[in-house]
Tab-separated table of C-alpha atoms in Angstrom:
chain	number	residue	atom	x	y	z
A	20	UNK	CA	174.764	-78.690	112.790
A	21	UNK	CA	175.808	-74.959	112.296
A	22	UNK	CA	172.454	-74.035	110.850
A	23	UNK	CA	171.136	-75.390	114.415
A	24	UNK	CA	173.825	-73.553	116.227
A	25	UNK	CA	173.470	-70.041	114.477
A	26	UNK	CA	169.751	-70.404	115.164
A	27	UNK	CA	170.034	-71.497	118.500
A	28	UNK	CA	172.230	-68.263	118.988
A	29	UNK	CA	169.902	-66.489	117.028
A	30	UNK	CA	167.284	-66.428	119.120
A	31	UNK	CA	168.442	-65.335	122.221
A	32	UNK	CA	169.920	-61.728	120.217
A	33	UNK	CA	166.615	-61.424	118.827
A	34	UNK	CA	165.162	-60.889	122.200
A	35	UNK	CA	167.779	-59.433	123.645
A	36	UNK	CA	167.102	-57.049	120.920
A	37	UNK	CA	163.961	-56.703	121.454
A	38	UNK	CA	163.949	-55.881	125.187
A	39	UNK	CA	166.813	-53.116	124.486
A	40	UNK	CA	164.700	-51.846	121.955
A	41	UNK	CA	161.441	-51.570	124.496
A	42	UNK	CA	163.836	-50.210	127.182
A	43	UNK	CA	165.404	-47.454	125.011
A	44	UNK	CA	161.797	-46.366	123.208
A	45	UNK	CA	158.889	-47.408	124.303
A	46	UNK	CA	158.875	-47.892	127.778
A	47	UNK	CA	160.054	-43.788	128.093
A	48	UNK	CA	157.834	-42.509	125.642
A	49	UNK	CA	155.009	-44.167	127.672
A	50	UNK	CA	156.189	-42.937	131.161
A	51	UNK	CA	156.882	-39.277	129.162
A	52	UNK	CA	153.584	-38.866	127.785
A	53	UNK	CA	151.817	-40.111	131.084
A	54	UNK	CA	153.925	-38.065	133.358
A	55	UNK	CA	153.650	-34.853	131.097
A	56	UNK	CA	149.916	-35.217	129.858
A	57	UNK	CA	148.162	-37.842	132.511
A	58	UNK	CA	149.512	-36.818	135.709
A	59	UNK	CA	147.907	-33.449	137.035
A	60	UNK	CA	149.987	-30.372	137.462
A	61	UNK	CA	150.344	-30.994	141.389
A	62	UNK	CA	151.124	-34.340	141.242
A	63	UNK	CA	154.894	-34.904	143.267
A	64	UNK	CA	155.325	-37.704	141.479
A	65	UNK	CA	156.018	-36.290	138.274
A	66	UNK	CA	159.858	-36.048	138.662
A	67	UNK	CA	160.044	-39.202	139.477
A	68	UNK	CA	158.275	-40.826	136.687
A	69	UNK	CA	160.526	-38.719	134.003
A	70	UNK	CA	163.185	-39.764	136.049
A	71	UNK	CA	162.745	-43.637	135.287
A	72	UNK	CA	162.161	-43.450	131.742
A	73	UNK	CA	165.245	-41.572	131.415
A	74	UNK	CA	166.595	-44.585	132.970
A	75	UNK	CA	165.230	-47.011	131.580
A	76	UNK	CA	166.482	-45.294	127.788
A	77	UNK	CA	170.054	-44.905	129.758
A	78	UNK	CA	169.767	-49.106	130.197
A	79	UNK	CA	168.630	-50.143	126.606
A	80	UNK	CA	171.015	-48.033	125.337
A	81	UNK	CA	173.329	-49.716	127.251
A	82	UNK	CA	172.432	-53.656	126.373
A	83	UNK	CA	172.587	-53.050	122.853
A	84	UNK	CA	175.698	-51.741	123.027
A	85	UNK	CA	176.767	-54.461	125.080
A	86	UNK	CA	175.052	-56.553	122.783
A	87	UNK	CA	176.761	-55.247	119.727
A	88	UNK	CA	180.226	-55.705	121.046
A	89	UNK	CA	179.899	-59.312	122.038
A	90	UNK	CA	178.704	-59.838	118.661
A	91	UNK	CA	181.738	-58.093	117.081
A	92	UNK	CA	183.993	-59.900	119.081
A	93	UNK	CA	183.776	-63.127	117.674
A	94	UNK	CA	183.935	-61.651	114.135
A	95	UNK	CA	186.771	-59.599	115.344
A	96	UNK	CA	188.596	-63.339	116.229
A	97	UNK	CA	187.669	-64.526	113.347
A	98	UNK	CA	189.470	-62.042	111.413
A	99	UNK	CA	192.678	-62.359	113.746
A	100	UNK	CA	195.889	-63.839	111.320
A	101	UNK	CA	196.693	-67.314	113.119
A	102	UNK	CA	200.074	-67.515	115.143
A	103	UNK	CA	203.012	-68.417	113.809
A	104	UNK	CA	202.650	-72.360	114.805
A	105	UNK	CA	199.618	-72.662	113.582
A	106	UNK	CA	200.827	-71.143	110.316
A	107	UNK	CA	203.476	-73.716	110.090
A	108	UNK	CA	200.722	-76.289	110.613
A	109	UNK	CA	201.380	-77.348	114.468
A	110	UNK	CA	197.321	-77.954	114.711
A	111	UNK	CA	195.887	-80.103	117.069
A	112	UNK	CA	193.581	-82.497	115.458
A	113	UNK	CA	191.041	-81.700	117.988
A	114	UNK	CA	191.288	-77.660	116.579
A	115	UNK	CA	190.792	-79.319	112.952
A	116	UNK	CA	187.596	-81.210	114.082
A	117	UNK	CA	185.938	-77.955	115.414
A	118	UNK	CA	183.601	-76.235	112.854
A	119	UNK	CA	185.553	-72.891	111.985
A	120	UNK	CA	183.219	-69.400	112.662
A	121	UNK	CA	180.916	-68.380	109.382
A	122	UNK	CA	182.405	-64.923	108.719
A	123	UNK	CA	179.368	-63.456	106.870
A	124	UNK	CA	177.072	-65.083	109.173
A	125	UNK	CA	178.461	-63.111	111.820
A	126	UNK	CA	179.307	-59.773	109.874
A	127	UNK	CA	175.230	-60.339	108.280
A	128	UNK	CA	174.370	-60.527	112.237
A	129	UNK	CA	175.957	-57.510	113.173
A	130	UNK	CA	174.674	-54.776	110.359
A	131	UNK	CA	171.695	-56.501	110.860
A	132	UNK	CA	171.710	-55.373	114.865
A	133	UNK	CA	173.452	-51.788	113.398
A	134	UNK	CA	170.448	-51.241	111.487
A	135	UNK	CA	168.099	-51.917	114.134
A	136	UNK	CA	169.571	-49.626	116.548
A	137	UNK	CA	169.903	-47.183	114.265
A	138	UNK	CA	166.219	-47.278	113.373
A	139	UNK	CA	165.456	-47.518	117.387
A	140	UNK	CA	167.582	-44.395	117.426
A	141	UNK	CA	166.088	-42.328	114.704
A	142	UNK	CA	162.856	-43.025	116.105
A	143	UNK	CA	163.683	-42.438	119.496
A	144	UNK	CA	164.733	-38.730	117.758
A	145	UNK	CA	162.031	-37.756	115.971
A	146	UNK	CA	159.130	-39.077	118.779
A	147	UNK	CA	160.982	-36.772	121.731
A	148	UNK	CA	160.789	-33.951	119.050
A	149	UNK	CA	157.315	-34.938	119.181
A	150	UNK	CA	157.202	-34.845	122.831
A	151	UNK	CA	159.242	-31.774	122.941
A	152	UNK	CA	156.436	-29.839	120.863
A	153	UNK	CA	153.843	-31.072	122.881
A	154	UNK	CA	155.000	-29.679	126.207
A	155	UNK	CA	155.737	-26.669	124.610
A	156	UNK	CA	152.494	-26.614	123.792
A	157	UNK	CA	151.557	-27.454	126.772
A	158	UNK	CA	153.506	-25.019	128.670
A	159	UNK	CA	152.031	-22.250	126.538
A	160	UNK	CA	148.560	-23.362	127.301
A	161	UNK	CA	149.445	-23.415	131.286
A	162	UNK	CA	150.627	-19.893	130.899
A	163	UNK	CA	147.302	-18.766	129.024
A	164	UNK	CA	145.669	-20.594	131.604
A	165	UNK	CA	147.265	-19.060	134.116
A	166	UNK	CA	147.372	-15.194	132.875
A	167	UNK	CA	143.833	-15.460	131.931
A	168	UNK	CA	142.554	-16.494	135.734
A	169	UNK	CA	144.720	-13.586	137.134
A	170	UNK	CA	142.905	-11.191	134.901
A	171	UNK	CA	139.622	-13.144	135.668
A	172	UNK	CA	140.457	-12.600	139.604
A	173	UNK	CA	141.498	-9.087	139.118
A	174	UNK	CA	138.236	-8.130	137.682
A	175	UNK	CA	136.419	-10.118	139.773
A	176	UNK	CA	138.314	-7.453	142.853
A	177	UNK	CA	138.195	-3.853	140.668
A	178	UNK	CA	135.393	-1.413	140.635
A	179	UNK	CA	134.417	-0.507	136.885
A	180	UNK	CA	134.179	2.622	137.610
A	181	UNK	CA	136.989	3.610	139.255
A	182	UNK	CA	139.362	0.980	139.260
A	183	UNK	CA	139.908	0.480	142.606
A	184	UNK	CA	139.109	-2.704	144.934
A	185	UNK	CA	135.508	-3.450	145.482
A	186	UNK	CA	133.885	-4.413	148.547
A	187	UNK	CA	133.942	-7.838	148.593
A	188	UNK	CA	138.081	-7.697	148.168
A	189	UNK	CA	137.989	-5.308	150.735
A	190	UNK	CA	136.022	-7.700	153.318
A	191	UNK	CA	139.075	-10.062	152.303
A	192	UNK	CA	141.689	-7.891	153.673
A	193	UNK	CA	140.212	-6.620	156.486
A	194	UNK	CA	139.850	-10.182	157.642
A	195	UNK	CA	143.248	-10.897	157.372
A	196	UNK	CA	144.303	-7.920	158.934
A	197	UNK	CA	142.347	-8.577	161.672
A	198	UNK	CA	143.489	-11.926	162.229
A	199	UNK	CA	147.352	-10.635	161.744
A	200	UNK	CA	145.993	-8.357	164.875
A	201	UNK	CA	144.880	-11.112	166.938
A	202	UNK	CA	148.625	-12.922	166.377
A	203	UNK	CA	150.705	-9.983	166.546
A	204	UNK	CA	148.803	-7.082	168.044
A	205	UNK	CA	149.951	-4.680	165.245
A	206	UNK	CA	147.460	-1.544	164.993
A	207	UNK	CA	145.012	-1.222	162.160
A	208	UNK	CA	142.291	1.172	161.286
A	209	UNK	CA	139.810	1.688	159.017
A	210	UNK	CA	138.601	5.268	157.637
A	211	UNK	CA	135.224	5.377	155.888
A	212	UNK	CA	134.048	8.204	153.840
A	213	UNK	CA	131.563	9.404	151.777
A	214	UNK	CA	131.227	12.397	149.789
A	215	UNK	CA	128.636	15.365	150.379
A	216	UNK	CA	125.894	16.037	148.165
A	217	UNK	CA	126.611	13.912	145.632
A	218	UNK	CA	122.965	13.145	144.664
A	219	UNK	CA	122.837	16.612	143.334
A	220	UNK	CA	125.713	15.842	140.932
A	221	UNK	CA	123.684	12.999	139.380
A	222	UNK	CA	120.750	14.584	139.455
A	223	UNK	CA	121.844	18.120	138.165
A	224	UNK	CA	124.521	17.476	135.628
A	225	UNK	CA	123.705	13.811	134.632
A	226	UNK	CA	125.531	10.478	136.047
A	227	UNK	CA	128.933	11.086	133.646
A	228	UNK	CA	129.453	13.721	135.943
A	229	UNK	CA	129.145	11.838	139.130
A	230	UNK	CA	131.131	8.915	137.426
A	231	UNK	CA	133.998	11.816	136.844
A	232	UNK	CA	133.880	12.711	139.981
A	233	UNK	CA	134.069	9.157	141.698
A	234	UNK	CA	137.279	8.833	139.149
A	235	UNK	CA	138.247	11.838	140.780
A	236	UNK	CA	137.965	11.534	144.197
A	237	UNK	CA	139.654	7.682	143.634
A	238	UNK	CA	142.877	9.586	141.735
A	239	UNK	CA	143.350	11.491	145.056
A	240	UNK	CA	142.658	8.475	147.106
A	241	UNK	CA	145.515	7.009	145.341
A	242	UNK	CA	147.846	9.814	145.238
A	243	UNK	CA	147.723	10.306	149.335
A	244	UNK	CA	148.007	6.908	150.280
A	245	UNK	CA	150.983	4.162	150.999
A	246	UNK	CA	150.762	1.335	148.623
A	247	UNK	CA	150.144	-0.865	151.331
A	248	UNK	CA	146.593	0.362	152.376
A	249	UNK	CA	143.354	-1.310	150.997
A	250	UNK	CA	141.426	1.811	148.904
A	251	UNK	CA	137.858	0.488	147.848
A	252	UNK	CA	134.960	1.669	146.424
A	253	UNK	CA	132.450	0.522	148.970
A	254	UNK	CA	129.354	1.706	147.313
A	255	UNK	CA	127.658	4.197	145.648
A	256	UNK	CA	129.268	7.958	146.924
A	257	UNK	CA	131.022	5.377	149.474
A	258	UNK	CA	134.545	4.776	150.081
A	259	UNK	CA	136.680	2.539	152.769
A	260	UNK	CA	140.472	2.945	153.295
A	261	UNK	CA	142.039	-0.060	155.572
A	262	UNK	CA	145.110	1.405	156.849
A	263	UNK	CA	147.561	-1.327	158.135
A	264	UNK	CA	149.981	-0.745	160.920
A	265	UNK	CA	148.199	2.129	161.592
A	266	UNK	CA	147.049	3.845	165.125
A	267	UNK	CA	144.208	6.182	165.494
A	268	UNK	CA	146.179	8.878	165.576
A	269	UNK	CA	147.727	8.228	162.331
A	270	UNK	CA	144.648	7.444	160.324
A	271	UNK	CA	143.305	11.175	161.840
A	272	UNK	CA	145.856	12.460	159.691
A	273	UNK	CA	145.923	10.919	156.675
A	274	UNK	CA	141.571	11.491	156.655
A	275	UNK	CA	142.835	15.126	157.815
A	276	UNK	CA	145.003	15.185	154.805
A	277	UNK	CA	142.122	13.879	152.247
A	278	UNK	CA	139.803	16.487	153.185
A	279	UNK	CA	142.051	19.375	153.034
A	280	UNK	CA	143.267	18.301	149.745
A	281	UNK	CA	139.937	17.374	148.166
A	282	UNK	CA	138.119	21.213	148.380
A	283	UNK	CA	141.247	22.151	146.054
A	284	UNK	CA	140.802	19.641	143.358
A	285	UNK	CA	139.156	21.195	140.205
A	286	UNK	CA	136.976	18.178	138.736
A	287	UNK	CA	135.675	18.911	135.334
A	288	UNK	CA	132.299	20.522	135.988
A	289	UNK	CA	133.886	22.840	138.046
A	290	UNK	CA	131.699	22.477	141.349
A	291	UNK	CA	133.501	22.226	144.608
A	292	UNK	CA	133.257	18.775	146.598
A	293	UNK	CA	133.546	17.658	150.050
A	294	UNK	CA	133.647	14.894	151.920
A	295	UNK	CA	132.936	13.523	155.487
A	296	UNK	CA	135.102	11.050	157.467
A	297	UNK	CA	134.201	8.354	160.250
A	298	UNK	CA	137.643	6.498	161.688
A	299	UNK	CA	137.562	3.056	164.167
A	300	UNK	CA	140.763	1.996	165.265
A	301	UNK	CA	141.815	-1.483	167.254
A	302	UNK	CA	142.886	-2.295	169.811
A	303	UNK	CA	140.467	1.487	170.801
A	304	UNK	CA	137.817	1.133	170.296
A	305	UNK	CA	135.919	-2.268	169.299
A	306	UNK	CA	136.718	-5.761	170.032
A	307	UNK	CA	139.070	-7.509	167.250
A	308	UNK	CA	136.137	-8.474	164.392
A	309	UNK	CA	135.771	-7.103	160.954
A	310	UNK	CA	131.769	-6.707	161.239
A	311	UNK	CA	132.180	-4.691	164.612
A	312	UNK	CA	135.242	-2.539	163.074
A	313	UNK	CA	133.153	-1.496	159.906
A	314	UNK	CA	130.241	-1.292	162.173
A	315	UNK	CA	132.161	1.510	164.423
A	316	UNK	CA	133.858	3.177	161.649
A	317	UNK	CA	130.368	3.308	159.635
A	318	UNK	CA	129.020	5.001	163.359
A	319	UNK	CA	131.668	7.834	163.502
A	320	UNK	CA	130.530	8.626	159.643
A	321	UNK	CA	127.044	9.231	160.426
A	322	UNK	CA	128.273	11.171	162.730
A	323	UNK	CA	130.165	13.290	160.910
A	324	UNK	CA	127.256	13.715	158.276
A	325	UNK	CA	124.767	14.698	161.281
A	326	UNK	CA	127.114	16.898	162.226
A	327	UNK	CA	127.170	18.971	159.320
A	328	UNK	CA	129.669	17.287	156.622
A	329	UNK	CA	132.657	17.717	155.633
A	330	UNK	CA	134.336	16.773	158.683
A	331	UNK	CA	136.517	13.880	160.505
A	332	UNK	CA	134.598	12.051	163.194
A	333	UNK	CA	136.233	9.168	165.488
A	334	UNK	CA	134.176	6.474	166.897
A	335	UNK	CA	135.855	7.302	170.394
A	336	UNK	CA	134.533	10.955	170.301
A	337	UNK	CA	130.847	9.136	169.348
A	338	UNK	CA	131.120	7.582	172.648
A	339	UNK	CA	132.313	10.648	174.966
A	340	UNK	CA	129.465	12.772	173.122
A	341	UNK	CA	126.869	10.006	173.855
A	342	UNK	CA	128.132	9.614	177.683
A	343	UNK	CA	127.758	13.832	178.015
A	344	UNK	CA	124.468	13.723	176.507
A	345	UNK	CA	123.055	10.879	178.591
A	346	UNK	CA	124.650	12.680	181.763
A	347	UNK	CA	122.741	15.728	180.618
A	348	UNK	CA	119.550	13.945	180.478
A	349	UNK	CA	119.684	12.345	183.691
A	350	UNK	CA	120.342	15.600	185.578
């Protein structure tokens, strides 16, 4: 009849045991290693699922410890000294007919649970070392990730030759600059430039010379210029300067600046370089689009070039010329 009893009560721990022990391992190891390797990076759920399994370890903890001290307690009663009556033998003879509690039985039960939860616990240690290494691991491999598509983008924006912005990062910009425009009517212009006789660099003294000089002319690009402007390399002998929250009049000056300071720089095979200028402003002189800004600002240079180089030509000045000269034709 005890044998039935210890069994019956047996069986029960064992899965009680068994259910703390899935709670307090296995169940957060599972929602760990999902939430940290099978969820994607932008997945909001994330938290959440590290959350649970954190709870779920915080409630198997629990019911073994809960399950430990109900199991001590009767072992605890067991070993309590009897009261004084029933030292003195006033024992009911219904107390004498009750099977008295199987000590080792119960002491056997409980370093038997001990063990288990210790072995839960040192398992539970070493696999969230385990898990620890791996998201270092994986962190590590984000921030690779990560660094290496910034350099990948940068290049993808950068000259080679110079090391400024390239057209196509340029085109970026100005679009958003002309949108900001449209939603805030803040100025903008846009200075294009190109530098005279430059074939005869290439051609006389060999394209490491010409590459020397683009270098050169992009150093003083730099050097003049707030760090909020756009400096590119558009092309060839080519360059475009987007100038943000900036008027007309203030782009005149900076490409006023530029090609005062430029006769004075000594490049490296000593020849003397120039450069000629073509400005378009908004809200002056084109409607608010990035083709029809470039457009203008590309007019005013070839203006500038026809008009003998090395000069600063504004797309507003293209139109008053053209108006006199088609006056002059008609009379």
């Amino acid at each position: 009849m005890s044998t039935d009893t210890r069994g019956t009560r047996r069986g029960p721990i064992v899965a009680k045991l068994t259910l703390a022990a899935v709670l307090t391992s296995v169940v957060p190891l599972v929602v760990a290693a999902y939430g940290l390797y099978g969820a994607s990076a932008s997945f909001p759920g994330t938290g959440l699922l590290l959350t649970a399994g954190a709870a779920c370890a915080v409630a198997g903890t629990t019911m073994l410890w809960r399950l430990v001290s109900a199991t001590l307690t009767p072992a605890r009663t067991a070993r309590t000294p009897p009261a004084p009556m029933e030292a003195a033998g006033a024992i009911s003879n219904e107390s004498k007919l009750q099977p008295k509690p199987n000590t080792d039985d119960a002491r056997h039960e409980v370093e038997a649970l001990m063990d288990s939860l210790s072995r839960v616990l040192t398992t539970i240690e070493q696999q969230s070392a385990e898990i620890n290494q791996y998201a270092s691991r994986l962190d590590s491999a984000y921030r690779e990730i990560e660094t290496s598509s910034a350099q990948l983008k940068e290049f993808s924006f950068k000259d080679e030759v110079t090391g400024l912005y390239n057209r196509r990062f340029f085109s970026i910009r100005l679009e958003e600059e002309v949108s900001r425009y449209r939603r805030f009517d803040h100025p903008v212009s846009v200075v294009l430039m190109d530098l005279d006789r430059f074939k005869a660099v290439n051609d006389e003294l060999g394209h490491g010379a010409g590459d020397e000089t683009l270098r050169g002319f992009a150093d003083i690009l730099l050097r003049n210029s707030r760090g909020i402007n756009v400096i590119c390399r558009y092309g060839g002998d080519e360059f475009a300067v987007l100038l943000v929250e900036t008027s007309k009049t203030g782009a005149r000056r900076y490409a006023d600046r530029i090609r005062d300071v430029l006769p004075a720089h000594r490049f490296a095979h000593g020849r003397r370089i120039t450069a000629s200028f073509g400005i378009a402003s908004l809200p002056e002189d084109v409607a608010p689009s990035p083709d029809q800004l470039i457009r203008a600002a590309d007019e005013a240079l070839y203006a500038a070039k026809r008009a003998g180089k090395n000069r600063v030509s504004l797309h507003g000045d293209i139109r008053t010329t053209r108006s006199s000269e088609d006056r002059a034709e008609t009379e």
